[in-house]
mmCIF file of C-alpha atoms in Angstrom:
data_model
loop_
_atom_site.group_PDB
_atom_site.id
_atom_site.type_symbol
_atom_site.label_atom_id
_atom_site.label_comp_id
_atom_site.label_asym_id
_atom_site.label_seq_id
_atom_site.Cartn_x
_atom_site.Cartn_y
_atom_site.Cartn_z
ATOM 1 C CA MET A 1 1.935 21.429 -42.093
ATOM 2 C CA PRO A 2 0.347 18.586 -44.019
ATOM 3 C CA SER A 3 0.537 15.166 -42.481
ATOM 4 C CA THR A 4 2.428 12.469 -44.301
ATOM 5 C CA THR A 5 2.008 8.732 -44.553
ATOM 6 C CA ARG A 6 3.739 6.897 -41.771
ATOM 7 C CA ALA A 7 4.168 3.333 -40.609
ATOM 8 C CA ARG A 8 2.192 1.865 -37.752
ATOM 9 C CA VAL A 9 3.769 -0.636 -35.405
ATOM 10 C CA TRP A 10 1.867 -3.041 -33.169
ATOM 11 C CA ILE A 11 2.794 -4.663 -29.885
ATOM 12 C CA THR A 12 1.065 -7.300 -27.798
ATOM 13 C CA ALA A 13 -1.811 -6.911 -25.364
ATOM 14 C CA GLY A 14 -1.331 -5.156 -22.070
ATOM 15 C CA LEU A 15 1.353 -2.730 -23.219
ATOM 16 C CA LEU A 16 1.212 1.017 -22.950
ATOM 17 C CA SER A 17 0.570 3.226 -25.948
ATOM 18 C CA VAL A 18 3.649 5.065 -27.137
ATOM 19 C CA ALA A 19 4.354 7.763 -29.684
ATOM 20 C CA LEU A 20 7.825 8.787 -30.693
ATOM 21 C CA CYS A 21 9.485 11.412 -32.876
ATOM 22 C CA GLY A 22 7.675 14.685 -32.252
ATOM 23 C CA CYS A 23 4.899 13.591 -29.897
ATOM 24 C CA SER A 24 5.155 13.325 -26.140
ATOM 25 C CA SER A 25 5.136 9.794 -24.846
ATOM 26 C CA LEU A 26 5.491 7.819 -21.728
ATOM 27 C CA THR A 27 4.270 5.909 -20.804
ATOM 28 C CA GLY A 28 4.284 4.403 -20.912
ATOM 29 C CA SER A 29 2.711 3.090 -19.960
ATOM 30 C CA THR A 30 3.905 2.322 -19.686
ATOM 31 C CA ALA A 31 3.758 0.065 -17.788
ATOM 32 C CA GLY A 32 4.204 -0.054 -19.946
ATOM 33 C CA GLY A 33 5.058 1.483 -22.139
ATOM 34 C CA ALA A 34 6.425 4.382 -23.635
ATOM 35 C CA GLY A 35 9.610 3.415 -25.302
ATOM 36 C CA GLY A 36 9.455 -0.074 -23.834
ATOM 37 C CA ALA A 37 7.469 -3.244 -23.433
ATOM 38 C CA GLY A 38 4.937 -3.683 -20.639
ATOM 39 C CA GLY A 39 5.675 -5.131 -17.254
ATOM 40 C CA ASP A 40 3.766 -7.724 -15.294
ATOM 41 C CA THR A 41 0.152 -6.936 -16.129
ATOM 42 C CA GLY A 42 -1.458 -10.349 -16.055
ATOM 43 C CA GLY A 43 -3.066 -12.308 -13.277
ATOM 44 C CA SER A 44 -4.403 -11.225 -9.928
ATOM 45 C CA PRO A 45 -2.294 -9.139 -7.557
ATOM 46 C CA SER A 46 -1.069 -11.087 -4.547
ATOM 47 C CA THR A 47 1.013 -10.259 -1.493
ATOM 48 C CA SER A 48 2.637 -12.259 1.246
ATOM 49 C CA SER A 49 0.307 -13.325 4.038
ATOM 50 C CA ALA A 50 0.598 -12.044 7.589
ATOM 51 C CA ALA A 51 1.896 -15.463 8.657
ATOM 52 C CA ASP A 52 4.834 -15.076 6.285
ATOM 53 C CA GLY A 53 6.011 -11.892 7.980
ATOM 54 C CA PRO A 54 5.836 -8.216 6.932
ATOM 55 C CA GLU A 55 3.709 -7.625 3.860
ATOM 56 C CA VAL A 56 5.501 -7.125 0.538
ATOM 57 C CA PRO A 57 4.238 -6.881 -3.048
ATOM 58 C CA ALA A 58 4.511 -10.121 -5.007
ATOM 59 C CA THR A 59 4.243 -8.356 -8.381
ATOM 60 C CA ALA A 60 4.396 -4.798 -9.685
ATOM 61 C CA LEU A 61 0.608 -4.845 -10.011
ATOM 62 C CA ASP A 62 0.355 -4.904 -6.236
ATOM 63 C CA LEU A 63 1.786 -1.381 -6.140
ATOM 64 C CA GLU A 64 -1.427 0.003 -7.640
ATOM 65 C CA ARG A 65 -2.804 0.509 -4.147
ATOM 66 C CA VAL A 66 0.210 2.671 -3.247
ATOM 67 C CA CYS A 67 -0.670 5.017 -6.116
ATOM 68 C CA THR A 68 -4.440 5.022 -5.706
ATOM 69 C CA ASP A 69 -5.067 4.603 -1.977
ATOM 70 C CA GLY A 70 -1.831 5.560 -0.255
ATOM 71 C CA LEU A 71 -1.479 2.085 1.223
ATOM 72 C CA GLY A 72 2.106 0.940 1.557
ATOM 73 C CA TYR A 73 3.738 -2.379 2.386
ATOM 74 C CA SER A 74 5.307 -2.807 5.816
ATOM 75 C CA GLY A 75 7.969 -5.175 4.511
ATOM 76 C CA MET A 76 9.399 -2.754 1.948
ATOM 77 C CA PRO A 77 12.564 -0.744 2.644
ATOM 78 C CA ALA A 78 12.241 2.380 4.752
ATOM 79 C CA TYR A 79 12.848 5.660 2.959
ATOM 80 C CA ASP A 80 15.251 8.171 4.518
ATOM 81 C CA ARG A 81 15.805 11.212 2.330
ATOM 82 C CA THR A 82 18.658 12.417 4.543
ATOM 83 C CA LYS A 83 20.786 9.552 3.242
ATOM 84 C CA LYS A 84 22.659 10.856 0.213
ATOM 85 C CA THR A 85 22.351 7.736 -1.864
ATOM 86 C CA VAL A 86 20.100 6.483 -4.641
ATOM 87 C CA HIS A 87 16.664 5.484 -3.363
ATOM 88 C CA PRO A 88 15.332 3.050 -6.020
ATOM 89 C CA ALA A 89 11.818 3.643 -7.313
ATOM 90 C CA MET A 90 9.253 1.604 -9.164
ATOM 91 C CA LEU A 91 7.555 3.562 -11.948
ATOM 92 C CA MET A 92 3.835 2.896 -12.359
ATOM 93 C CA ASN A 93 1.777 4.279 -15.217
ATOM 94 C CA ASN A 94 -1.941 4.593 -15.855
ATOM 95 C CA PRO A 95 -2.804 5.837 -19.366
ATOM 96 C CA GLY A 96 -6.489 6.035 -18.541
ATOM 97 C CA ASP A 97 -7.622 2.507 -17.715
ATOM 98 C CA ASP A 98 -5.280 0.273 -15.701
ATOM 99 C CA TRP A 99 -2.052 0.602 -13.754
ATOM 100 C CA SER A 100 1.051 -1.259 -14.847
ATOM 101 C CA GLN A 101 4.787 -1.096 -14.335
ATOM 102 C CA PHE A 102 6.820 0.943 -16.808
ATOM 103 C CA GLU A 103 10.534 0.588 -17.428
ATOM 104 C CA PRO A 104 11.877 3.647 -19.275
ATOM 105 C CA PRO A 105 14.327 3.162 -22.136
ATOM 106 C CA ALA A 106 18.009 3.149 -21.217
ATOM 107 C CA GLY A 107 19.288 6.689 -20.854
ATOM 108 C CA ASP A 108 16.013 8.279 -19.724
ATOM 109 C CA PHE A 109 17.091 7.990 -16.088
ATOM 110 C CA PRO A 110 20.486 7.363 -14.485
ATOM 111 C CA LYS A 111 21.191 3.708 -13.788
ATOM 112 C CA GLY A 112 19.639 2.479 -10.564
ATOM 113 C CA TRP A 113 16.963 5.163 -10.256
ATOM 114 C CA ILE A 114 14.093 3.121 -11.694
ATOM 115 C CA LEU A 115 13.716 -0.611 -11.095
ATOM 116 C CA GLY A 116 13.157 -2.704 -14.221
ATOM 117 C CA TYR A 117 10.943 -5.633 -15.112
ATOM 118 C CA SER A 118 13.563 -8.126 -13.917
ATOM 119 C CA ASP A 119 13.927 -6.438 -10.510
ATOM 120 C CA LYS A 120 11.911 -7.265 -7.414
ATOM 121 C CA PRO A 121 9.111 -4.752 -6.657
ATOM 122 C CA ALA A 122 9.757 -5.355 -2.947
ATOM 123 C CA ASP A 123 13.166 -3.655 -3.303
ATOM 124 C CA ALA A 124 11.663 -0.240 -4.103
ATOM 125 C CA GLU A 125 11.828 2.546 -1.550
ATOM 126 C CA LEU A 126 9.615 4.821 -3.648
ATOM 127 C CA VAL A 127 6.787 4.498 -6.124
ATOM 128 C CA VAL A 128 6.513 7.082 -8.892
ATOM 129 C CA CYS A 129 2.919 7.227 -10.162
ATOM 130 C CA VAL A 130 2.083 8.800 -13.524
ATOM 131 C CA GLU A 131 -1.607 8.972 -14.412
ATOM 132 C CA ARG A 132 -3.467 10.441 -17.369
ATOM 133 C CA THR A 133 -6.367 12.475 -16.001
ATOM 134 C CA LYS A 134 -7.869 14.092 -19.082
ATOM 135 C CA ALA A 135 -7.684 14.013 -22.885
ATOM 136 C CA ASN A 136 -8.765 16.763 -25.288
ATOM 137 C CA PRO A 137 -8.858 16.466 -29.094
ATOM 138 C CA THR A 138 -6.352 18.655 -30.917
ATOM 139 C CA GLY A 139 -8.410 18.694 -34.113
ATOM 140 C CA LYS A 140 -5.402 17.325 -36.009
ATOM 141 C CA LYS A 141 -5.714 14.173 -38.108
ATOM 142 C CA CYS A 142 -2.725 12.190 -39.286
ATOM 143 C CA ASP A 143 -2.612 9.941 -42.339
ATOM 144 C CA MET A 144 -0.912 6.686 -41.366
ATOM 145 C CA GLU A 145 -0.209 3.324 -42.942
ATOM 146 C CA SER A 146 -0.418 -0.057 -41.231
ATOM 147 C CA ASP A 147 2.349 -2.615 -41.490
ATOM 148 C CA ASP A 148 0.296 -4.461 -44.107
ATOM 149 C CA GLY A 149 0.097 -1.315 -46.264
ATOM 150 C CA LYS A 150 -3.466 -0.250 -45.477
ATOM 151 C CA PRO A 151 -4.017 3.515 -45.006
ATOM 152 C CA PHE A 152 -5.904 4.854 -42.004
ATOM 153 C CA THR A 153 -6.364 8.121 -40.132
ATOM 154 C CA VAL A 154 -5.474 8.864 -36.516
ATOM 155 C CA SER A 155 -6.942 11.710 -34.459
ATOM 156 C CA THR A 156 -4.548 13.199 -31.904
ATOM 157 C CA TYR A 157 -5.308 14.224 -28.321
ATOM 158 C CA ASN A 158 -3.488 16.399 -25.818
ATOM 159 C CA THR A 159 -3.540 15.054 -22.288
ATOM 160 C CA SER A 160 -3.384 16.184 -18.690
ATOM 161 C CA TYR A 161 -1.490 14.072 -16.177
ATOM 162 C CA ARG A 162 -0.799 13.721 -12.464
ATOM 163 C CA LEU A 163 2.655 12.806 -11.145
ATOM 164 C CA LYS A 164 3.175 11.577 -7.578
ATOM 165 C CA VAL A 165 6.154 10.348 -5.580
ATOM 166 C CA VAL A 166 5.062 8.033 -2.755
ATOM 167 C CA GLU A 167 6.905 6.141 -0.027
ATOM 168 C CA ALA A 168 6.520 2.443 -0.811
ATOM 169 C CA ARG A 169 6.564 1.344 2.834
ATOM 170 C CA THR A 170 4.181 3.880 4.341
ATOM 171 C CA GLY A 171 2.139 5.052 1.346
ATOM 172 C CA ARG A 172 2.924 8.638 2.340
ATOM 173 C CA GLU A 173 2.807 11.079 -0.559
ATOM 174 C CA LEU A 174 5.990 13.132 -0.806
ATOM 175 C CA TYR A 175 5.287 15.138 -3.957
ATOM 176 C CA GLU A 176 2.507 15.815 -6.452
ATOM 177 C CA HIS A 177 2.542 17.693 -9.741
ATOM 178 C CA THR A 178 -0.066 18.169 -12.447
ATOM 179 C CA GLY A 179 0.750 19.131 -15.996
ATOM 180 C CA GLU A 180 -0.134 18.796 -19.673
ATOM 181 C CA ALA A 181 1.397 16.938 -22.606
ATOM 182 C CA LYS A 182 0.790 18.745 -25.889
ATOM 183 C CA SER A 183 2.011 18.352 -29.458
ATOM 184 C CA ASP A 184 0.888 19.636 -32.854
ATOM 185 C CA GLU A 185 2.906 17.060 -34.808
ATOM 186 C CA CYS A 186 1.949 13.668 -36.176
ATOM 187 C CA PRO A 187 3.791 10.687 -34.699
ATOM 188 C CA MET A 188 6.437 8.977 -36.782
ATOM 189 C CA TYR A 189 5.070 5.657 -35.577
ATOM 190 C CA ILE A 190 2.918 4.472 -32.710
ATOM 191 C CA PHE A 191 2.482 1.500 -30.432
ATOM 192 C CA THR A 192 -0.939 0.466 -29.252
ATOM 193 C CA SER A 193 -2.410 -2.164 -26.949
ATOM 194 C CA GLU A 194 -5.273 -4.579 -27.418
ATOM 195 C CA GLY A 195 -8.653 -3.056 -26.649
ATOM 196 C CA GLU A 196 -7.432 0.474 -27.300
ATOM 197 C CA ASP A 197 -9.063 2.674 -29.944
ATOM 198 C CA LYS A 198 -6.634 2.327 -32.841
ATOM 199 C CA ASP A 199 -7.797 5.567 -34.466
ATOM 200 C CA LYS A 200 -6.724 7.781 -31.550
ATOM 201 C CA HIS A 201 -3.260 8.889 -30.499
ATOM 202 C CA TYR A 202 -2.692 10.443 -27.066
ATOM 203 C CA ASN A 203 0.248 12.741 -26.400
ATOM 204 C CA GLU A 204 1.702 11.482 -23.131
ATOM 205 C CA VAL A 205 4.227 12.952 -20.712
ATOM 206 C CA ARG A 206 7.740 11.648 -21.375
ATOM 207 C CA PRO A 207 10.174 10.443 -18.701
ATOM 208 C CA LYS A 208 12.553 13.290 -19.502
ATOM 209 C CA ASP A 209 9.742 15.760 -18.773
ATOM 210 C CA TYR A 210 9.584 14.766 -15.103
ATOM 211 C CA ARG A 211 13.125 13.509 -14.498
ATOM 212 C CA LYS A 212 14.146 16.676 -12.624
ATOM 213 C CA ARG A 213 10.951 16.571 -10.565
ATOM 214 C CA VAL A 214 11.656 13.138 -9.103
ATOM 215 C CA GLN A 215 15.439 13.592 -8.778
ATOM 216 C CA PRO A 216 15.333 15.347 -5.346
ATOM 217 C CA PHE A 217 13.611 12.276 -3.887
ATOM 218 C CA ILE A 218 15.383 9.439 -5.720
ATOM 219 C CA ALA A 219 18.890 10.927 -5.694
ATOM 220 C CA PRO A 220 18.945 13.767 -3.120
#
């Protein structure tokens, strides 16, 4: 099916790349990200000192170590899956370079499942980590148009991703899943972040694609 001219939309630095209408997206980066603006991605991560009491994350960026190294924060709420209540999670996304918080658009998850940018990271019982692990060119090129009317071409890529659910307090991994995000359609429009190759579009896993996978842990 021939590609058609589309509009390209830009957002500020530090946000996740997003593609909507036909292509998988997240991420978003998020962190993001997909379907939303990025979280706290600036500055250096910092946590409370030992003298202040149990360690807690000061910003969402501090939760990177939970995703990458399995190191939790002793001051965060304990997770007890036997309690039939919502166990709030912070969603962290890595589209291939850096980790950042991602708040999904309203309606992607039931209210209360995923903490937003205005919530305190220290209130999370779980951390959901979504990471792009591989990207392969689809061979498809899409004719696009920038917001100033200039035509350009975007090459699309299918991606592989890793999804993990981790206890925020202990860093213990509760669940891991690997999958692929594929699409043979051109995006209707795309978001991109500063420093990203503007001629490439990556099909990313969408929140609705892993909603049922995290549900047994967030809302057992």
